[in-house]
N, CA and C of each residue as an Amber inpcrd file, in Angstrom:
protein
   549
 -36.0030000  -0.0610000  10.1760000 -35.9310000   0.7460000   8.9700000
 -36.2830000  -0.0970000   7.7420000 -36.8930000   0.5360000   6.7900000
 -37.2830000  -0.1520000   5.5610000 -36.2290000  -0.0280000   4.4770000
 -35.2780000   0.8690000   4.6420000 -34.2410000   1.0620000   3.6260000
 -32.9270000   0.5200000   4.1610000 -32.2250000  -0.2230000   3.3400000
 -30.9160000  -0.7600000   3.7260000 -29.8690000  -0.2170000   2.7680000
 -28.8290000   0.3840000   3.3230000 -27.7250000   0.8880000   2.5100000
 -26.7150000  -0.2360000   2.3600000 -26.4560000  -0.5970000   1.1390000
 -25.5230000  -1.6850000   0.8520000 -24.0930000  -1.2390000   1.1310000
 -23.2460000  -2.1380000   1.6380000 -21.8360000  -1.7890000   1.8440000
 -21.1480000  -1.6180000   0.4910000 -20.0350000  -0.8680000   0.4710000
 -19.3370000  -0.6620000  -0.8040000 -18.7760000  -1.9770000  -1.3440000
 -18.6740000  -2.0450000  -2.6660000 -18.1670000  -3.2600000  -3.3140000
 -16.6760000  -3.4330000  -3.0590000 -15.9330000  -2.3280000  -3.0440000
 -14.4850000  -2.4110000  -2.8120000 -14.1100000  -1.4430000  -1.7000000
 -13.3280000  -1.9290000  -0.7630000 -12.8850000  -1.0970000   0.3510000
 -11.4430000  -0.6980000   0.0950000 -11.1300000   0.6110000   0.1560000
  -9.7440000   1.0300000  -0.0630000  -8.8230000   0.5000000   1.0370000
  -7.5700000   0.3470000   0.6890000  -6.5750000  -0.1640000   1.6300000
  -6.3610000   0.8290000   2.7670000  -6.2070000   0.3300000   3.9730000
  -5.9980000   1.1600000   5.1460000  -4.5260000   1.2710000   5.5210000
  -3.6370000   0.6350000   4.7460000  -2.2100000   0.6480000   5.0680000
  -1.6060000   2.0540000   5.0840000  -1.8860000   2.9200000   4.0930000
  -1.2860000   4.2600000   4.1550000  -1.7070000   5.0320000   5.4010000
  -2.9100000   4.8210000   5.8510000  -3.3910000   5.5250000   7.0350000
  -2.7020000   5.0280000   8.2970000  -2.3420000   3.7550000   8.3380000
  -1.7580000   3.1560000   9.5330000  -0.2620000   3.4180000   9.6650000
   0.4000000   3.8020000   8.5570000   1.8440000   4.0550000   8.6120000
   2.1070000   5.3680000   9.3420000   3.1520000   5.3990000  10.1710000
   3.4920000   6.6730000  10.8190000   4.0520000   7.6420000   9.7700000
   3.8670000   8.9420000   9.9840000   4.3930000   9.9080000   9.0110000
   5.9170000   9.8410000   8.9590000   6.4350000  10.0320000   7.7640000
   7.8890000   9.9880000   7.5870000   8.5130000  11.2450000   8.1640000
   9.7040000  11.0710000   8.7350000  10.4150000  12.2160000   9.2730000
  11.0370000  12.9940000   8.1190000  11.0670000  14.3280000   8.2410000
  11.6670000  15.1140000   7.1600000  13.1570000  14.8000000   7.0250000
  13.6410000  14.8420000   5.7920000  15.0490000  14.5140000   5.5410000
  15.9760000  15.6270000   5.9970000  15.4990000  16.8640000   6.0280000
  16.3390000  17.9680000   6.4840000  15.7290000  18.5860000   7.7440000
  16.5830000  19.1810000   8.5450000  16.1390000  19.8090000   9.7830000
  15.3600000  21.0860000   9.4610000  14.2440000  21.2740000  10.1290000
  13.4340000  22.4700000   9.9360000  13.7900000  23.4670000  11.0290000
  14.2500000  24.6370000  10.6070000  14.5780000  25.6870000  11.5580000
  13.2810000  26.4130000  11.9280000  12.9240000  26.3600000  13.2010000
  11.6520000  26.9360000  13.6290000  11.6150000  28.4440000  13.4380000
  12.7490000  29.1190000  13.6470000  12.7740000  30.5680000  13.4660000
  12.5720000  30.9440000  12.0050000  13.1960000  30.1890000  11.0920000
  13.0070000  30.4450000   9.6650000  11.5570000  30.2090000   9.2680000
  10.9790000  29.1420000   9.7810000   9.5870000  28.8210000   9.4710000
   8.6540000  29.9120000   9.9950000   8.9190000  30.3910000  11.2120000
   8.0960000  31.4490000  11.7890000   8.2250000  32.7420000  10.9860000
   9.4540000  33.0700000  10.5680000   9.6680000  34.2750000   9.7660000
   8.9450000  34.1680000   8.4240000   8.9700000  32.9760000   7.8280000
   8.2880000  32.7640000   6.5500000   6.7810000  32.9750000   6.7150000
   6.2220000  32.4660000   7.8010000   4.7920000  32.6370000   8.0660000
   4.4660000  34.1100000   8.2890000   5.3340000  34.8160000   9.0170000
   5.1120000  36.2470000   9.2610000   5.1270000  37.0360000   7.9590000
   6.0310000  36.6840000   7.0490000   6.0920000  37.3830000   5.7680000
   4.8550000  37.0980000   4.9260000   4.3700000  35.8490000   4.9610000
   3.1810000  35.4940000   4.1800000   1.9350000  36.2010000   4.6990000
   1.8500000  36.3920000   6.0010000   0.6740000  37.0430000   6.5750000
   0.8190000  38.5580000   6.6450000   1.9540000  39.0890000   6.2470000
   2.1370000  40.5290000   6.2410000   2.5640000  41.1090000   7.5670000
   3.0580000  40.2910000   8.4800000   3.4650000  40.7790000   9.7930000
   4.9750000  40.8780000   9.9330000   5.6520000  41.1930000   8.8490000
   7.0980000  41.3760000   8.9240000   7.4240000  42.8300000   8.6090000
   8.4850000  43.3160000   9.2070000   8.8920000  44.7030000   8.9780000
   9.4140000  44.8540000   7.5590000   8.9850000  45.9280000   6.9130000
   9.4330000  46.1830000   5.5480000  10.5930000  47.1600000   5.5080000
  10.7050000  48.0080000   6.5150000  11.7630000  49.0030000   6.5230000
  11.4250000  50.2260000   5.6890000  10.2540000  50.2470000   5.0720000
   9.8190000  51.3840000   4.2630000   8.6730000  52.0930000   4.9690000
   8.5460000  53.3810000   4.7030000   7.4630000  54.1550000   5.2700000
   6.1360000  53.6550000   4.7000000   5.2080000  53.2890000   5.5470000
   3.9070000  52.7190000   5.1760000   4.0500000  51.4350000   4.3610000
   5.1620000  50.7260000   4.5220000   5.4000000  49.4910000   3.7720000
   4.4210000  48.3940000   4.1200000   4.0770000  48.2560000   5.3870000
   3.1170000  47.2330000   5.7950000   1.7390000  47.4960000   5.2200000
   1.3370000  48.7680000   5.1830000   0.0440000  49.1260000   4.6010000
   0.0230000  48.8040000   3.1150000   1.1060000  49.1260000   2.4200000
   1.1800000  48.8210000   0.9830000   1.1350000  47.3080000   0.7400000
   1.8260000  46.5430000   1.5770000   1.7780000  45.0790000   1.4360000
   0.3670000  44.5460000   1.6700000  -0.3220000  45.1100000   2.6650000
  -1.7000000  44.6850000   2.9240000  -2.6010000  44.9860000   1.7320000
  -2.4310000  46.1580000   1.1350000  -3.2480000  46.5300000  -0.0240000
  -2.9510000  45.6070000  -1.2000000  -1.6660000  45.3090000  -1.4310000
  -1.3010000  44.4010000  -2.5290000  -1.8640000  43.0020000  -2.2940000
  -1.8330000  42.5410000  -1.0410000  -2.3240000  41.2070000  -0.7280000
  -3.8510000  41.1340000  -0.8340000  -4.5390000  42.2170000  -0.5150000
  -6.0040000  42.2320000  -0.5060000  -6.6030000  42.5310000  -1.8810000
  -5.8810000  43.2250000  -2.7500000  -6.4130000  43.6750000  -4.0380000
  -7.0260000  42.5660000  -4.8850000  -6.4230000  41.3860000  -5.0300000
  -7.0340000  40.3680000  -5.8900000  -8.4330000  39.9260000  -5.4410000
  -8.7430000  40.0500000  -4.1690000 -10.0330000  39.5820000  -3.6550000
 -11.0340000  40.7130000  -3.4300000 -10.6200000  41.9540000  -3.6490000
 -11.4720000  43.0900000  -3.3130000 -12.7690000  43.0720000  -4.1150000
 -12.7050000  42.8980000  -5.4360000 -13.9040000  42.9000000  -6.2670000
 -14.7860000  41.6920000  -5.9590000 -14.1700000  40.5380000  -5.7590000
 -14.9760000  39.3420000  -5.4750000 -15.6850000  39.4580000  -4.1220000
 -15.1040000  40.1940000  -3.1890000 -15.7800000  40.4080000  -1.9090000
 -17.1010000  41.1480000  -2.1070000 -17.0970000  42.1470000  -2.9810000
 -18.3290000  42.8810000  -3.2540000 -19.3340000  42.0050000  -3.9910000
 -18.8530000  41.2130000  -4.9380000 -19.7600000  40.3100000  -5.6580000
 -20.3540000  39.2710000  -4.7040000 -19.5300000  38.7420000  -3.8160000
 -20.0200000  37.7550000  -2.8510000 -21.0450000  38.3670000  -1.8940000
 -20.8730000  39.6390000  -1.5620000 -21.8000000  40.3000000  -0.6420000
 -23.1850000  40.4590000  -1.2440000 -23.2760000  40.4300000  -2.5720000
 -24.5730000  40.5630000  -3.2290000 -25.3090000  39.2360000  -3.3540000
 -24.6950000  38.1630000  -2.9020000 -25.3480000  36.8520000  -2.9550000
 -26.5420000  36.8350000  -2.0060000 -27.5410000  36.0660000  -2.3600000
 -28.7780000  36.0240000  -1.5820000 -28.5520000  35.5240000  -0.1540000
 -27.5750000  34.6340000   0.0200000 -27.3170000  34.0910000   1.3570000
 -26.8120000  35.1640000   2.3240000 -26.2700000  36.2490000   1.7940000
 -25.7000000  37.2870000   2.6530000 -26.7410000  38.2640000   3.1880000
 -27.9430000  38.2520000   2.6370000 -28.9600000  39.2180000   3.0530000
 -29.2730000  39.0740000   4.5420000 -29.3890000  37.8660000   5.0280000
 -29.6640000  37.6600000   6.4600000 -28.5340000  38.2140000   7.3150000
 -27.2960000  38.0480000   6.8590000 -26.1550000  38.5920000   7.6010000
 -26.1910000  40.1090000   7.6050000 -26.5540000  40.6930000   6.4730000
 -26.6640000  42.1580000   6.3980000 -27.6810000  42.6660000   7.4080000
 -28.8430000  42.0400000   7.4260000 -29.9130000  42.4840000   8.3260000
 -29.4880000  42.3120000   9.7800000 -28.8790000  41.1740000  10.0840000
 -28.4230000  40.9370000  11.4550000 -27.3840000  41.9780000  11.8690000
 -26.3820000  42.2210000  11.0240000 -25.3390000  43.1880000  11.3630000
 -25.8970000  44.6010000  11.4750000 -26.8680000  44.9200000  10.6370000
 -27.4870000  46.2460000  10.7010000 -28.0750000  46.4860000  12.0870000
 -28.8930000  45.5450000  12.5490000 -29.5190000  45.7200000  13.8560000
 -28.5320000  45.5000000  14.9990000 -27.5620000  44.6230000  14.8030000
 -26.5630000  44.3830000  15.8510000 -25.7070000  45.6200000  16.0800000
 -25.4580000  46.3930000  15.0350000 -24.6720000  47.6240000  15.1830000
 -25.5510000  48.8130000  15.5590000 -26.7700000  48.8470000  15.0400000
 -27.6460000  50.0010000  15.2440000 -28.2050000  50.0800000  16.6650000
 -28.5810000  48.9660000  17.2370000 -29.2170000  48.9700000  18.5580000
 -28.3340000  49.5750000  19.6440000 -27.0850000  49.1180000  19.8020000
 -26.2720000  49.7270000  20.8620000 -25.8960000  51.1780000  20.5670000
 -25.7930000  51.5300000  19.2830000 -25.4580000  52.9190000  18.9510000
 -26.5670000  53.8490000  19.4410000 -27.8150000  53.4840000  19.1920000
 -28.9350000  54.3240000  19.6300000 -29.0630000  54.3070000  21.1520000
 -28.9330000  53.1320000  21.7440000 -29.0650000  53.0160000  23.2000000
 -28.0060000  53.8400000  23.9200000 -26.7500000  53.6130000  23.5670000
 -25.6850000  54.3410000  24.2490000 -25.6330000  55.7970000  23.8060000
 -26.1580000  56.0990000  22.6200000 -26.2520000  57.4940000  22.2000000
 -27.1770000  58.2830000  23.1010000 -28.3060000  57.6720000  23.4920000
 -29.2160000  58.3290000  24.4280000 -28.5800000  58.5320000  25.7900000
 -27.8660000  57.5230000  26.2540000 -27.1690000  57.6560000  27.5420000
 -26.0400000  58.6770000  27.4500000 -25.4010000  58.7380000  26.2880000
 -24.3130000  59.6980000  26.0740000 -24.8430000  61.1270000  26.1150000
 -26.0690000  61.3420000  25.6250000 -26.6720000  62.6800000  25.6680000
 -26.8350000  63.1480000  27.1110000 -27.2680000  62.2360000  27.9840000
 -27.4200000  62.5920000  29.3960000 -26.0690000  62.8400000  30.0530000
 -25.0670000  62.0420000  29.6940000 -23.7650000  62.1230000  30.3580000
 -22.9440000  63.3200000  29.8950000 -23.1850000  63.8170000  28.6800000
 -22.3540000  64.9040000  28.1440000 -23.1290000  66.2010000  27.9680000
 -24.2460000  66.3490000  28.6420000 -25.0090000  67.5880000  28.5300000
 -25.5160000  67.8310000  27.1170000 -25.8700000  66.7810000  26.4230000
 -26.3820000  66.8020000  25.0440000 -25.3710000  67.3470000  24.0320000
 -24.0830000  67.2960000  24.3760000 -23.0550000  67.6590000  23.3970000
 -22.8650000  66.5500000  22.3670000 -22.9550000  65.3270000  22.8180000
 -22.9030000  64.1660000  21.9200000 -24.1060000  63.3020000  22.2680000
 -24.8860000  62.9320000  21.2270000 -26.1120000  62.1750000  21.4920000
 -26.2810000  61.0790000  20.4510000 -27.5060000  60.6250000  20.2810000
 -27.7860000  59.5040000  19.3810000 -27.4540000  59.8380000  17.9350000
 -27.7480000  61.0640000  17.4850000 -27.4820000  61.4230000  16.0900000
 -25.9810000  61.4130000  15.8000000 -25.1890000  61.9600000  16.6890000
 -23.7400000  61.9420000  16.5010000 -23.2110000  60.5150000  16.5360000
 -23.7910000  59.6950000  17.4070000 -23.3780000  58.2920000  17.4790000
 -23.7310000  57.5520000  16.1970000 -24.9020000  57.8510000  15.6180000
 -25.2860000  57.2240000  14.3490000 -24.3300000  57.6100000  13.2280000
 -23.9880000  58.8920000  13.1480000 -23.0660000  59.3450000  12.0960000
 -21.6980000  58.7060000  12.2770000 -21.2070000  58.6770000  13.5060000
 -19.8860000  58.0740000  13.7290000 -19.9150000  56.5760000  13.4620000
 -21.0050000  55.9030000  13.8280000 -21.1250000  54.4740000  13.5350000
 -21.1460000  54.2080000  12.0470000 -21.8370000  55.0720000  11.2820000
 -21.8940000  54.9180000   9.8280000 -20.5170000  55.1300000   9.2030000
 -19.8610000  56.2280000   9.5640000 -18.5520000  56.5370000   8.9760000
 -17.5310000  55.4640000   9.3390000 -17.4780000  55.0910000  10.6070000
 -16.5180000  54.0620000  11.0320000 -16.8510000  52.7060000  10.4260000
 -18.1250000  52.3630000  10.3710000 -18.5270000  51.0770000   9.7970000
 -18.1780000  50.9690000   8.3310000 -18.4610000  52.0110000   7.5620000
 -18.1480000  51.9890000   6.1300000 -16.6330000  51.9790000   5.9160000
 -15.9300000  52.8320000   6.6360000 -14.4760000  52.8650000   6.4800000
 -13.8320000  51.5520000   6.8750000 -14.2780000  50.9890000   7.9820000
 -13.7150000  49.7250000   8.4450000 -14.0410000  48.5930000   7.4860000
 -15.2480000  48.6010000   6.9720000 -15.6430000  47.5660000   6.0180000
 -14.8750000  47.6480000   4.7110000 -14.6500000  48.8710000   4.2100000
 -13.9450000  49.0340000   2.9410000 -12.4590000  48.7420000   3.0590000
 -11.8480000  49.1380000   4.1680000 -10.3960000  49.0710000   4.2410000
  -9.8360000  47.9170000   5.0480000 -10.6150000  47.3380000   5.9470000
 -10.0270000  46.2640000   6.7430000 -10.6270000  44.9040000   6.4570000
 -11.8290000  44.8720000   5.9600000 -12.4460000  43.5920000   5.6420000
 -12.9110000  42.8050000   6.8430000 -13.0530000  43.4750000   7.9910000
 -13.4900000  42.7890000   9.2000000 -14.7210000  43.4960000   9.7500000
 -15.9020000  42.9950000   9.4350000 -17.1030000  43.7210000   9.8490000
 -17.4640000  43.5710000  11.3180000 -16.9920000  42.5350000  11.9730000
 -17.4110000  42.2980000  13.3530000 -16.4250000  42.9200000  14.3290000
 -16.6340000  44.1690000  14.6330000 -15.7920000  44.8650000  15.5860000
 -16.6430000  45.9060000  16.3000000 -16.1170000  46.4750000  17.3530000
 -16.8510000  47.4830000  18.1020000 -16.7210000  48.8030000  17.3500000
 -17.8210000  49.2980000  16.8020000 -17.7910000  50.5140000  15.9990000
 -18.4710000  51.6910000  16.6790000 -19.3230000  51.4530000  17.5890000
 -20.0920000  52.5400000  18.1760000 -19.8670000  52.6510000  19.6660000
 -20.7900000  53.3560000  20.2960000 -20.6950000  53.5680000  21.7350000
 -20.9930000  52.2800000  22.4860000 -20.1920000  52.0210000  23.4820000
 -20.4110000  50.8930000  24.3830000 -20.2210000  51.3940000  25.8080000
 -20.3150000  50.5020000  26.7590000 -20.1580000  50.8940000  28.1540000
 -18.8480000  51.6090000  28.4530000 -17.6910000  51.0450000  28.0640000
 -16.4300000  51.7360000  28.3330000 -16.3280000  53.1030000  27.6420000
 -16.8920000  53.2250000  26.4410000 -16.8830000  54.5180000  25.7490000
 -17.7280000  55.5210000  26.5260000 -18.8670000  55.0780000  27.0150000
 -19.7400000  55.9460000  27.8050000 -19.0390000  56.4060000  29.0800000
 -18.3600000  55.5010000  29.7460000 -17.6260000  55.8630000  30.9640000
 -16.5170000  56.8630000  30.6330000 -15.7710000  56.6170000  29.5480000
 -14.6990000  57.5280000  29.1390000 -15.2560000  58.9190000  28.8440000
 -16.3340000  58.9910000  28.0740000 -16.9080000  60.2920000  27.7130000
 -17.4400000  61.0180000  28.9430000 -18.0040000  60.2750000  29.8890000
 -18.4890000  60.8890000  31.1240000 -17.3350000  61.4870000  31.9160000
 -16.2380000  60.7530000  32.0060000 -15.0670000  61.2520000  32.7360000
 -14.4920000  62.4820000  32.0480000 -14.3800000  62.4450000  30.7230000
 -13.8470000  63.5940000  29.9800000 -14.7620000  64.8040000  30.1520000
 -16.0740000  64.6020000  30.0810000 -17.0230000  65.7130000  30.2300000
 -16.9310000  66.3180000  31.6300000 -16.8860000  65.4690000  32.6540000
 -16.7630000  65.9710000  34.0280000 -15.4440000  66.7110000  34.2230000
 -14.3690000  66.2040000  33.6350000 -13.0710000  66.8730000  33.7200000
 -13.1360000  68.2540000  33.0710000 -13.7790000  68.3370000  31.9020000
 -13.8950000  69.6220000  31.2080000 -14.7280000  70.6160000  32.0130000
 -15.7700000  70.1330000  32.6850000 -16.5830000  71.0210000  33.5200000
 -15.7700000  71.5820000  34.6790000 -14.9890000  70.7180000  35.3520000
 -14.2030000  71.1870000  36.5020000 -13.0500000  72.0840000  36.0680000
 -12.4860000  71.8350000  34.8790000 -11.3700000  72.6550000  34.4000000
 -11.8460000  73.9110000  33.6830000 -13.1320000  73.9740000  33.3430000
 -13.6590000  75.1400000  32.6450000 -13.3370000  75.1470000  31.1560000
 -13.1040000  73.9910000  30.5860000 -12.7760000  73.8810000  29.1560000
 -14.0230000  73.5340000  28.3580000 -13.9650000  73.8440000  27.0610000
 -15.0500000  73.4530000  26.1660000 -14.9050000  71.9640000  25.8640000
 -15.9760000  71.2130000  26.1110000 -15.9190000  69.7540000  25.9650000
 -15.6230000  69.3240000  24.5340000 -16.3380000  69.8780000  23.5570000
 -16.1630000  69.4320000  22.1730000 -14.7790000  69.7770000  21.6280000
 -14.2270000  70.9210000  22.0280000 -12.8680000  71.2710000  21.5880000
 -11.8460000  70.2930000  22.1630000 -12.0040000  69.9750000  23.4460000
 -11.0890000  69.0260000  24.0760000 -11.2360000  67.6380000  23.4670000
 -12.4770000  67.2480000  23.1740000 -12.7210000  65.9360000  22.5500000
 -12.1180000  65.8840000  21.1560000 -12.1400000  67.0110000  20.4330000
 -11.5050000  67.0860000  19.1230000  -9.9910000  66.9000000  19.2510000
  -9.4020000  67.4960000  20.2720000  -7.9560000  67.3230000  20.4950000
  -7.6240000  65.8620000  20.7850000  -8.4420000  65.1990000  21.5710000
  -8.2200000  63.7780000  21.8610000  -8.2690000  62.9710000  20.5730000
  -9.2810000  63.2060000  19.7430000  -9.4020000  62.4870000  18.4750000
  -8.2550000  62.7730000  17.5270000  -7.8050000  64.0310000  17.4950000
  -6.6840000  64.3920000  16.6180000  -5.4120000  63.6820000  17.0540000
  -5.1390000  63.6760000  18.3560000  -3.9340000  62.9990000  18.8350000
  -4.0000000  61.4910000  18.6130000  -5.1820000  60.9110000  18.7910000
  -5.3170000  59.4740000  18.5050000  -5.0230000  59.1960000  17.0370000
  -5.5100000  60.0540000  16.1510000  -5.2650000  59.8690000  14.7160000
  -3.7870000  59.9910000  14.3890000  -3.1210000  60.9640000  14.9840000
  -1.6860000  61.1510000  14.7310000  -0.8930000  59.9440000  15.2240000
  -1.1930000  59.4780000  16.4240000  -0.4760000  58.3240000  16.9780000
  -0.7060000  57.0810000  16.1250000  -1.9540000  56.8330000  15.7080000
  -2.2360000  55.6700000  14.8610000  -1.5580000  55.7850000  13.5050000
  -1.4980000  56.9810000  12.9410000  -0.8180000  57.1890000  11.6630000
   0.6730000  56.8840000  11.7900000   1.2770000  57.2930000  12.8900000
   2.6960000  56.9900000  13.1220000   2.9030000  55.4850000  13.2730000
   2.0200000  54.8190000  14.0100000   2.1420000  53.3680000  14.1830000
   2.0310000  52.6350000  12.8510000   1.1320000  53.0830000  11.9760000
   1.0040000  52.4640000  10.6550000   2.2350000  52.7650000   9.8110000
   2.7510000  53.9780000   9.9070000   3.8950000  54.3780000   9.0840000
   5.1480000  53.5730000   9.3980000   5.3380000  53.1880000  10.6560000
   6.5700000  52.4860000  11.0410000   6.3800000  50.9810000  11.1890000
   5.2920000  50.4440000  10.6630000   5.0120000  49.0020000  10.7220000
   4.9970000  48.4790000  12.1530000   4.3210000  49.1780000  13.0360000
   4.2990000  48.7670000  14.4380000   3.5800000  47.4380000  14.6430000
   2.7500000  47.0160000  13.7090000   2.0550000  45.7360000  13.8650000
   3.0160000  44.5620000  13.7700000   4.2110000  44.7880000  13.2450000
   5.1890000  43.7090000  13.0950000   6.0420000  43.5320000  14.3430000
   5.8540000  44.3650000  15.3350000   6.6770000  44.2550000  16.5490000
   6.2980000  43.0670000  17.3750000
């Protein structure tokens, strides 16, 4: 090499690094420490109806506007494009397969609308963009089983599917209301 990097003129003392860490003067109760961490992360029971949801909103509010400003940064454009195609491709693919499996009751267009609504809602309210939002293999298998069941029972598929979605919404609303995430 033609370039030589000179060593530093003064080297800091290595004594603090070599000393073992000091033991705490008071005993740390692991249960108290765990409870404190749970409260800081919002995973403690509040005892109030929708108390955990309110705590999450209060904890997230200071960063909500900056999240939108950060998303407009030029470095995020590549992530936007990647996520767009990463979410869109399986939705269209499994939407086509879903059309065959459900007698064209649910197809690519319905999958696109549900992916859009779920993606926007999940992005606005949870702050976690990387999750399963559209049709996948297990969803396709579930819908095929439900459709076949409706055919053998003589029920309307879309009405029965609406009942399934309604009950899922009610159960999830109850779980949020009673802080079930803290269990």
